[in-house]
CSV table of C-alpha atoms and ligand atoms in Angstrom, one decimal:
chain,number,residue,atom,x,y,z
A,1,UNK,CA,102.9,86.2,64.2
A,2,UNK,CA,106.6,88.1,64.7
A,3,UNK,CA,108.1,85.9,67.3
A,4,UNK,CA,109.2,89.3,69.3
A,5,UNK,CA,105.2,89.8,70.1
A,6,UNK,CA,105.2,86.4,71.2
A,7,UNK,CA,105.7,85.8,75.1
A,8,UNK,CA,105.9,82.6,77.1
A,9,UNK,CA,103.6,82.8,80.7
A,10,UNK,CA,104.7,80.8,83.4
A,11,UNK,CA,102.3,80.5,86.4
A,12,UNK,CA,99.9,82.4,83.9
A,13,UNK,CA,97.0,81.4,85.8
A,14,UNK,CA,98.0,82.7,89.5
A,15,UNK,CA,96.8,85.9,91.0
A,16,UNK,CA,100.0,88.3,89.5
A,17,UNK,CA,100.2,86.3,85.9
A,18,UNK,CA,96.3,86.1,85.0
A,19,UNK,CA,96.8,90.2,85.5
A,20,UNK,CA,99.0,90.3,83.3
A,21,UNK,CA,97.4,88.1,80.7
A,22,UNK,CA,95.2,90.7,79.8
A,23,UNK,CA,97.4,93.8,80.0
A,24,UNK,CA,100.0,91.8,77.3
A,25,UNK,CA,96.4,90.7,75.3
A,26,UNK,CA,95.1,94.6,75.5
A,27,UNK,CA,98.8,96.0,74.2
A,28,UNK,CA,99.1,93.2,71.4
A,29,UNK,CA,101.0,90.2,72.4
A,30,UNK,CA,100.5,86.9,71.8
A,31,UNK,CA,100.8,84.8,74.8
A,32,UNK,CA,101.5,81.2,75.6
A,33,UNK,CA,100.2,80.6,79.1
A,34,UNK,CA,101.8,77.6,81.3
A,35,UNK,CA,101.2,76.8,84.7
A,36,UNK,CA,100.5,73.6,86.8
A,37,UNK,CA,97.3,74.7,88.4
A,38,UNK,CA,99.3,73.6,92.1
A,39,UNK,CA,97.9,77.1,94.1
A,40,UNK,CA,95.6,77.9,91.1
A,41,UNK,CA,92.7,77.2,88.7
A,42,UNK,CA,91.3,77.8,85.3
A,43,UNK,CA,88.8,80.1,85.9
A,44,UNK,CA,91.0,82.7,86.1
A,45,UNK,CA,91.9,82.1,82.6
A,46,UNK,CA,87.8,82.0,81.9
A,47,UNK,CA,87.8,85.4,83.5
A,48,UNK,CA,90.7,86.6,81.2
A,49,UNK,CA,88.8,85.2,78.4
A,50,UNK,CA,85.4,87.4,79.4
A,51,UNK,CA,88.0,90.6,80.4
A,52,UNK,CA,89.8,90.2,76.5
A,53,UNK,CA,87.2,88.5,74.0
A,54,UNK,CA,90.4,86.3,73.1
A,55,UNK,CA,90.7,82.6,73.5
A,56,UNK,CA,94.0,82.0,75.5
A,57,UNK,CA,96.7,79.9,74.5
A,58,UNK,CA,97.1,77.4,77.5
A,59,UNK,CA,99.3,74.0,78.3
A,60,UNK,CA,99.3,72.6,81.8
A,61,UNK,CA,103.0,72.1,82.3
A,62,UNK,CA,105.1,72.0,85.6
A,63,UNK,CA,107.9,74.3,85.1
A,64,UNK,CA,110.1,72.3,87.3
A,65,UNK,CA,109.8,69.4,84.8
A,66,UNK,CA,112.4,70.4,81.8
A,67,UNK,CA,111.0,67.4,79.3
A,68,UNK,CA,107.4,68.7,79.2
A,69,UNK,CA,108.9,72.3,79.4
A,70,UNK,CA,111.7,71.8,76.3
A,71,UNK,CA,108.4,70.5,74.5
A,72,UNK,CA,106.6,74.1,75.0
A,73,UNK,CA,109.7,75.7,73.5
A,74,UNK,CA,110.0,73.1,70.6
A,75,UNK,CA,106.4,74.0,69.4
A,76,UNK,CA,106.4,77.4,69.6
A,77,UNK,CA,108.4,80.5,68.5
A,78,UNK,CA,108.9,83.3,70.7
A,79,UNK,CA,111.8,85.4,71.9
A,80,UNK,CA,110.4,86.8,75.6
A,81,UNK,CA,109.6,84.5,79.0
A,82,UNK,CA,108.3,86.1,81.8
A,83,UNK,CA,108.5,84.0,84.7
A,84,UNK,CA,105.9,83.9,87.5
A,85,UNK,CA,105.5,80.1,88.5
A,86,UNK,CA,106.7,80.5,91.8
A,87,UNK,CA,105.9,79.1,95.8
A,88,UNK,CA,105.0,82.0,97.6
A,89,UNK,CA,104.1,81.4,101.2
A,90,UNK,CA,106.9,83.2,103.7
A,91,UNK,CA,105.9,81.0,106.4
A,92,UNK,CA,105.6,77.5,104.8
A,93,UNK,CA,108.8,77.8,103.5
A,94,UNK,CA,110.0,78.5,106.8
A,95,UNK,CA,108.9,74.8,107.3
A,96,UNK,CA,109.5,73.5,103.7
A,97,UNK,CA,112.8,75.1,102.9
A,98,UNK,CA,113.7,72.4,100.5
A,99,UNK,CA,110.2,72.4,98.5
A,100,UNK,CA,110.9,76.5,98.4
A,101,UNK,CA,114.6,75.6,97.3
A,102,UNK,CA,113.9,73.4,94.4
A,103,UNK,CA,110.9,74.6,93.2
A,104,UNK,CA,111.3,77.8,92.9
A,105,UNK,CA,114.7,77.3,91.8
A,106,UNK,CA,114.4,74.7,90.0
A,107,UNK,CA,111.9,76.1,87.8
A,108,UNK,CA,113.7,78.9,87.3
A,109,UNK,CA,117.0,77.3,86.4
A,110,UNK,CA,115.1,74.9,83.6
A,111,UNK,CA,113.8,78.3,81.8
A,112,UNK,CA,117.4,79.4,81.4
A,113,UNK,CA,118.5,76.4,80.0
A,114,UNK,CA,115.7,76.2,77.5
A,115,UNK,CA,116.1,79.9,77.0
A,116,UNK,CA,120.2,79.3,76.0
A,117,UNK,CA,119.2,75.9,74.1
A,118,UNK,CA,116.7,77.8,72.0
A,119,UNK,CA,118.7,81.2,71.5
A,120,UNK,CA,115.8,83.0,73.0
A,121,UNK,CA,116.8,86.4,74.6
A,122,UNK,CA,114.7,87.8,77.0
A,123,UNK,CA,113.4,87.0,80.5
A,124,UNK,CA,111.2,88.9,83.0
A,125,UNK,CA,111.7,87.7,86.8
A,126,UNK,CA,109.2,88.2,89.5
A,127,UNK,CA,111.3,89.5,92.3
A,128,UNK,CA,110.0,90.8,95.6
A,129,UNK,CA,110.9,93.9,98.0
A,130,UNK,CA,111.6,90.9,100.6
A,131,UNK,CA,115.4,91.3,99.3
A,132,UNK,CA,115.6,94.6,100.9
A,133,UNK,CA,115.2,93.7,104.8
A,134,UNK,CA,114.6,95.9,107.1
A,135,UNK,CA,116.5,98.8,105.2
A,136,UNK,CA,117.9,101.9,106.9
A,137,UNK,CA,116.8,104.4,104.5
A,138,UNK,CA,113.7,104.9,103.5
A,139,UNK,CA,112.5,104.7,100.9
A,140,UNK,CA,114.8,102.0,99.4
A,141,UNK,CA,116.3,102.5,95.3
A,142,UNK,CA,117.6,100.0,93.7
A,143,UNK,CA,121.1,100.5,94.4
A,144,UNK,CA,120.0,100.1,98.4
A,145,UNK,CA,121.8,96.8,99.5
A,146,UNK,CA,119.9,93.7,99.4
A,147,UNK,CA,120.1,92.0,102.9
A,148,UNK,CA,120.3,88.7,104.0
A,149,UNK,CA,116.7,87.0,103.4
A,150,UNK,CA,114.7,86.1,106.3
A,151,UNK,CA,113.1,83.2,104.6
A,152,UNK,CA,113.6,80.6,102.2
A,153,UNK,CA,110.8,82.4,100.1
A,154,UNK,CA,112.8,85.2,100.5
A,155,UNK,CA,116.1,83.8,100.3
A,156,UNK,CA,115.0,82.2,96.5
A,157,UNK,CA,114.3,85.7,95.4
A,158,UNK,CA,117.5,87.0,96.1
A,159,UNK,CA,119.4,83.9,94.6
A,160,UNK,CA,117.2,83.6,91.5
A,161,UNK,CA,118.1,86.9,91.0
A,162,UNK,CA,122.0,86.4,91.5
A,163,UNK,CA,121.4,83.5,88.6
A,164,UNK,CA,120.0,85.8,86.3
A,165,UNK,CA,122.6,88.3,86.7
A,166,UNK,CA,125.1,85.7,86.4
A,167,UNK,CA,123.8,84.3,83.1
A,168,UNK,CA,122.9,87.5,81.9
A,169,UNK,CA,126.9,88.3,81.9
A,170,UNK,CA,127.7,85.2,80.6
A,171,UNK,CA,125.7,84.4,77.4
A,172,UNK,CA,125.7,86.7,75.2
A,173,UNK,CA,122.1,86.4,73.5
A,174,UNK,CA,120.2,86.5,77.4
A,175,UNK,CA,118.7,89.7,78.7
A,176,UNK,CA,117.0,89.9,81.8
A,177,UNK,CA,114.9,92.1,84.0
A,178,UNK,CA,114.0,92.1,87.6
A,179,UNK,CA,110.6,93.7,89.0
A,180,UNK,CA,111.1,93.7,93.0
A,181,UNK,CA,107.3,93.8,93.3
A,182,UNK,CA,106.5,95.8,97.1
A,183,UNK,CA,102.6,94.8,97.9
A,184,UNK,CA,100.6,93.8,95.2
A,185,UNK,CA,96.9,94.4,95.9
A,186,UNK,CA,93.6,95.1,94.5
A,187,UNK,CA,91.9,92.8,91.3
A,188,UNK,CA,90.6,93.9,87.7
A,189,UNK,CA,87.9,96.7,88.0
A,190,UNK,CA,85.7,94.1,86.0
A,191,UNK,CA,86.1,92.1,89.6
A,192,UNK,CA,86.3,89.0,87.0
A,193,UNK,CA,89.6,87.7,87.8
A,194,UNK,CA,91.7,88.3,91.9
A,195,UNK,CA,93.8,87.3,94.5
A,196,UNK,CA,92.4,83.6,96.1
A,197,UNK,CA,94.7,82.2,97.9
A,198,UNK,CA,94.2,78.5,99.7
A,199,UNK,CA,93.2,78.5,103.4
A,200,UNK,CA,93.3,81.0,105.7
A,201,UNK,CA,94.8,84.7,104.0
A,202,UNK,CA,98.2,85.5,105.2
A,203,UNK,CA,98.5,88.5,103.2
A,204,UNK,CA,96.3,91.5,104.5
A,205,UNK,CA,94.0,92.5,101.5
A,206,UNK,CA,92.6,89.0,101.0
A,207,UNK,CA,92.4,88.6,104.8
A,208,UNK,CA,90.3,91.8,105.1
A,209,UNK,CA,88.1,91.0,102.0
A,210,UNK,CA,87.3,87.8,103.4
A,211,UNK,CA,86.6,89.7,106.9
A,212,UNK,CA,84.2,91.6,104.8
A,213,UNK,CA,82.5,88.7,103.5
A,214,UNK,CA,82.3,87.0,106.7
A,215,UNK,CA,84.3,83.6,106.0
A,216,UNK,CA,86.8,85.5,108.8
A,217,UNK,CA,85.0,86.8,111.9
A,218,UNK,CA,87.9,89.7,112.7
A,219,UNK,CA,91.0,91.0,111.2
A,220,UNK,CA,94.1,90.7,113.3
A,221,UNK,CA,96.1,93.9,113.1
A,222,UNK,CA,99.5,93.2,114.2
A,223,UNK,CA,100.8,95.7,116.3
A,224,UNK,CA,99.9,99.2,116.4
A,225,UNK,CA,103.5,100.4,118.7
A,226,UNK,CA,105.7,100.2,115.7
A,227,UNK,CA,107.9,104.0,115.2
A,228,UNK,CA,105.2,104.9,112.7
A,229,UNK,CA,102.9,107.6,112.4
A,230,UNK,CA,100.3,105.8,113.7
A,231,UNK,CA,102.3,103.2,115.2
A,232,UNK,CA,100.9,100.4,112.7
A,233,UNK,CA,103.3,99.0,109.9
A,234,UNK,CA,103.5,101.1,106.6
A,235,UNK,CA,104.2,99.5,102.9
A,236,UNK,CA,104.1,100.2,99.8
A,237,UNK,CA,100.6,98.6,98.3
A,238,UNK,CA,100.6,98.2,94.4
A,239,UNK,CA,97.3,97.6,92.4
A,240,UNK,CA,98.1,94.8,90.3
A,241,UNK,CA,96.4,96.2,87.5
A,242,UNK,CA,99.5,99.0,87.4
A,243,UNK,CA,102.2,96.1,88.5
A,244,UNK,CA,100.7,94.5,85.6
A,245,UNK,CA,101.1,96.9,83.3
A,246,UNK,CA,104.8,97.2,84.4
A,247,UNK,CA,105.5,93.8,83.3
A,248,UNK,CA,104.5,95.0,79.7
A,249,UNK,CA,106.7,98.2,79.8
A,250,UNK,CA,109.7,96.4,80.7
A,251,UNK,CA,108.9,93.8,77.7
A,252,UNK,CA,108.1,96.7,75.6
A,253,UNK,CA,111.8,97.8,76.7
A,254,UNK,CA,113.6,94.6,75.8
A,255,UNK,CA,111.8,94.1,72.6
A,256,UNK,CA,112.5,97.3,71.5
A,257,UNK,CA,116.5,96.6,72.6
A,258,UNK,CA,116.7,100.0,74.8
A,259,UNK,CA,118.2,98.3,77.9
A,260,UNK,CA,121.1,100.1,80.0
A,261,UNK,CA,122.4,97.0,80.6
A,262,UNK,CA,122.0,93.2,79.8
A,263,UNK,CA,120.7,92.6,83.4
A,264,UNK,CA,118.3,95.4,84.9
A,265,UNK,CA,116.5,95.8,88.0
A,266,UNK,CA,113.3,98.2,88.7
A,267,UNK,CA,111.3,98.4,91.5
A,268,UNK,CA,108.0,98.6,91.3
A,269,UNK,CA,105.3,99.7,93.7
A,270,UNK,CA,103.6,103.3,93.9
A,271,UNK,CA,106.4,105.4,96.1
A,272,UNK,CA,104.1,106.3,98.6
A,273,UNK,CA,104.0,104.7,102.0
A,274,UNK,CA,100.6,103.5,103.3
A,275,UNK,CA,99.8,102.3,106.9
A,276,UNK,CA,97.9,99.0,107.6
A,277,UNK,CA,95.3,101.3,109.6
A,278,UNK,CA,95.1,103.4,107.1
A,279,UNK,CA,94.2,101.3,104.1
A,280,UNK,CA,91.7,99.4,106.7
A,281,UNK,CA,89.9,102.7,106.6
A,282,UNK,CA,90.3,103.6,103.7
A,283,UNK,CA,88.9,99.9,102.7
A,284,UNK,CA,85.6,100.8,105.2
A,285,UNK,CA,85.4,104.1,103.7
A,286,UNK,CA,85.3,103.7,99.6
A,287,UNK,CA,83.1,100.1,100.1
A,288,UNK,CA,80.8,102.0,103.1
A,289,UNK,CA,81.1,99.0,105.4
A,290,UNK,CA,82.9,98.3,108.9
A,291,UNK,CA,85.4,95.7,109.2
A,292,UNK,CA,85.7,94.2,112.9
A,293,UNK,CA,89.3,94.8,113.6
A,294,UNK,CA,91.3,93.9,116.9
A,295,UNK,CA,94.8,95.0,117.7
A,296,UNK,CA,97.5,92.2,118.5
A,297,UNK,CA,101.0,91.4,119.3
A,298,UNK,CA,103.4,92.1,116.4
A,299,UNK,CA,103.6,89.1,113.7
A,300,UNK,CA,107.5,88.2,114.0
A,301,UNK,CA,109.6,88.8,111.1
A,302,UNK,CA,107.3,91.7,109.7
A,303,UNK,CA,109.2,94.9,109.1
A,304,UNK,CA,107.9,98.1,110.4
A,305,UNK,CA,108.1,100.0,106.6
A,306,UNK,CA,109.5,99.4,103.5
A,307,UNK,CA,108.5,101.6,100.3
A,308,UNK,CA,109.9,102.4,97.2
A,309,UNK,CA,111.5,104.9,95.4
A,310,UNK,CA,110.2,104.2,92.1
A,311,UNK,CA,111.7,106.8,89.9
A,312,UNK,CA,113.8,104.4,87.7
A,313,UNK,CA,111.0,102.5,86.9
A,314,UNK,CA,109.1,105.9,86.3
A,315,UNK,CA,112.0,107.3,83.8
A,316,UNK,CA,113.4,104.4,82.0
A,317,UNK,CA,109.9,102.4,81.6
A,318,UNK,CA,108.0,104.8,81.3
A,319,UNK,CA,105.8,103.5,83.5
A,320,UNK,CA,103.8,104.8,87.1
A,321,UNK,CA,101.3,103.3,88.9
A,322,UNK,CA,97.9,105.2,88.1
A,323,UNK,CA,95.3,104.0,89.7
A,324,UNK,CA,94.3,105.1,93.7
A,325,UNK,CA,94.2,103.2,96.9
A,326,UNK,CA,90.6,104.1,96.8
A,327,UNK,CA,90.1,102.2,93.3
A,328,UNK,CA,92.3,99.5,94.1
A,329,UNK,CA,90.5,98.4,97.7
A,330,UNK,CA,86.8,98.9,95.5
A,331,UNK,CA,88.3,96.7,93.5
A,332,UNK,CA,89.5,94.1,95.7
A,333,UNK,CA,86.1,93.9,97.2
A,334,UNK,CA,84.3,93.9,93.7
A,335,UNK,CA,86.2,90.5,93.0
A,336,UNK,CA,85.2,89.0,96.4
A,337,UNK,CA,81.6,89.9,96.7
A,338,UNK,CA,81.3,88.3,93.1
A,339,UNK,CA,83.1,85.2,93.9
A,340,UNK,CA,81.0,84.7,96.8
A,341,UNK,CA,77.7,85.6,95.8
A,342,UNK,CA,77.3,88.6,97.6
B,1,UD1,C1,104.7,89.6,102.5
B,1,UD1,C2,106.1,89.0,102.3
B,1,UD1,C3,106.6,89.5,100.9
B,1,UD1,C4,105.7,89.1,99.8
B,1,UD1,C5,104.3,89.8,100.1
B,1,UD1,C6,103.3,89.4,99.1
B,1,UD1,C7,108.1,89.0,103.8
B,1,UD1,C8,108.6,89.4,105.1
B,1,UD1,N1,106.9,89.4,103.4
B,1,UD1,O1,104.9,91.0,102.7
B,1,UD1,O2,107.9,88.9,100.7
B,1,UD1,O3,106.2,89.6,98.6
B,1,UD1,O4,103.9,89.3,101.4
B,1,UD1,O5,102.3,90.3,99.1
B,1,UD1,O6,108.7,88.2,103.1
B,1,UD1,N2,98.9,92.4,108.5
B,1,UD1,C9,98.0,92.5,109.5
B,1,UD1,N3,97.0,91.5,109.7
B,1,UD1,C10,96.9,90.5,108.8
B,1,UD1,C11,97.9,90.4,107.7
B,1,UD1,C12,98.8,91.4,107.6
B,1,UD1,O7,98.0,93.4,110.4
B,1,UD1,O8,96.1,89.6,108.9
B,1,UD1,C13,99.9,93.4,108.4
B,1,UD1,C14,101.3,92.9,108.5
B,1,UD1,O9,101.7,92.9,109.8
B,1,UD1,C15,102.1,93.9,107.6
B,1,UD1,C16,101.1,94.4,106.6
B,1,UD1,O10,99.8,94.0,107.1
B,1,UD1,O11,102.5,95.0,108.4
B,1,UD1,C17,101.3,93.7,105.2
B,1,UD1,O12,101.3,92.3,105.4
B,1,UD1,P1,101.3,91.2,104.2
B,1,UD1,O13,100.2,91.5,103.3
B,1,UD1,O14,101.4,89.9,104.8
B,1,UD1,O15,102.6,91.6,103.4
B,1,UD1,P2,104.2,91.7,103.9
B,1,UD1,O16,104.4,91.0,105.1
B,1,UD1,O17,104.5,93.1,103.8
């Protein structure tokens, strides 16, 4: 196999990575999948297996340990890394700054090394819309200025990106790209592989799919007096089958050397701006259910909108996001009626 269709997968085996398993699978790569099962399992890679009809490529290696991980790039050849294994909880690492620091760091740093040991030239990083703030203008480019992070998790985004950049500009056989990811939702129309996350849901989709299934007995919505519409927050929700496929466009990009630059940056979400109320309905609607639902105080630190303007990603990957809010929240309930039973 040409070492250019070959990609390293770290955190290959969490919500984001296992997506994107079997998009790189379905458009021809070959993929060596790492992760170190810490806020995942592998039945998502038995899912991938079902979804593809390929055996998967799979070591359990932490990321943050560079002996185990200069190991993975002594036995096998390939010239692209895209880097998921990452700590993702906004509030724990309000508690656990240092864990946020050095992990996600850490890990990060050690691929770059091994990357420049082993004269291998590209790296996709997951970055996050959390860089952007609370941004003036809506919706936010990529040229809108990053502010400062309002969490360690957020904070790591914004300085793993800075290293990137950095190394990018300073050795001459590293290229890197940055997806800022906005609100990654939904699961695999087979429903075989999703978002689980441990404990109780901070994020909303899970939290209203386990509402659904009755493991929660009512969504909180959190705050409905924001300036909106209709006064509850707006984002920008992504199915991760498109953000996915994003991740193989901008590899597509590097391998076939038509960057702008040694360091790029594309944001990636759908452009249009969706309200919390609005996707709860939508959620009742397409999956002919009710959700119980209260409205609450405002969670502190949530923004009242953020979406994107997604037009670079559009024209220079070539990519959009094609599937519909309506697919994506079937989807999403798909995943968790079949991992419960239902
Ligand atoms: C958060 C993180 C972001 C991360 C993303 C992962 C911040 C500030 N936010 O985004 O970095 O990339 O998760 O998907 O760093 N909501 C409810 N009830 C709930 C849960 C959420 O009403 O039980 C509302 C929230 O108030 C918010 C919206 O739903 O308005 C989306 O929340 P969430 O899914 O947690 O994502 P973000 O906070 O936007």
């Amino acid at each position: 196999m040409d070492p250019r269709k070959r990609v390293l997968l770290s955190g290959g085996c969490g919500y984001i990575g296992s997506h994107t398993l079997v998009e790189l699978i379905n458009a021809g790569y070959e993929v060596i999948t790492i992760d170190n099962l810490s806020n995942s399992d592998l039945n998502s890679l038995k899912g991938v297996e079902k979804i593809t009809g390929k055996n998967i490529i799979f070591e359990k290696i932490d990321t943050c340990d560079i002996t185990s991980l200069r190991k993975i790039f002594e036995k096998y050849e390939f010239d692209s890394v895209i880097h998921f294994a990452a700590f993702k909880a906004v509030g724990e690492s309000v508690e656990k700054p240092l864990d946020y620091y050095s992990n996600n760091l850490g890990s990060f740093i050690n691929i770059l090394k091994l990357m420049k040991e082993f004269n291998r030239p590209n790296v996709i990083f997951s970055s996050s819309a959390t860089v952007y703030g609370n941004a003036n203008d809506l919706p936010v480019t990529e040229a809108t200025p990053r502010q400062p992070a309002e969490s360690p998790y957020g904070n790591t985004k914004t300085i793993a990106e800075d290293i990137l950049r950095d190394c990018c500009k300073a050795y001459k056989n590293l290229f890197g790209i940055a997806l800022r990811y906005f609100n990654p939702i939904g699961a695999h129309p087979s429903g075989l592989i999703g978002e689980l996350p441990k404990g109780v849901p901070n994020n909303l989709v899970p939290y209203i799919t386990q509402t659904a299934a009755g493991i929660r007995e009512c969504l909180s919505v959190f705050g409905n007096d924001y300036d909106t519409p209709d006064g509850s927050c707006l984002r920008d929700f992504i199915d991760v089958v498109d953000l996915a496929k994003a991740h193989v466009a901008a590899l597509d990009r590097m391998i076939r050397k038509d960057m702008k630059a040694k360091y790029e940056i594309f944001n990636i979400g759908t452009g249009r701006p969706v309200s919390v109320l609005e996707l709860i309905k939508t959620f009742e609607k397409v999956n002919d259910l009710k959700l119980p639902y209260k409205i609450t105080g405002r969670r502190p630190g949530d923004i009242p909108a953020l979406w994107a303007d997604v037009s670079l990603a559009n024209i220079e990957l070539g990519w959009t996001a094609g599937r519909n809010l309506s697919e994506t929240l079937q989807a999403a309930w798909k995943w968790e009626k079949n991992l419960r039973n239902i």
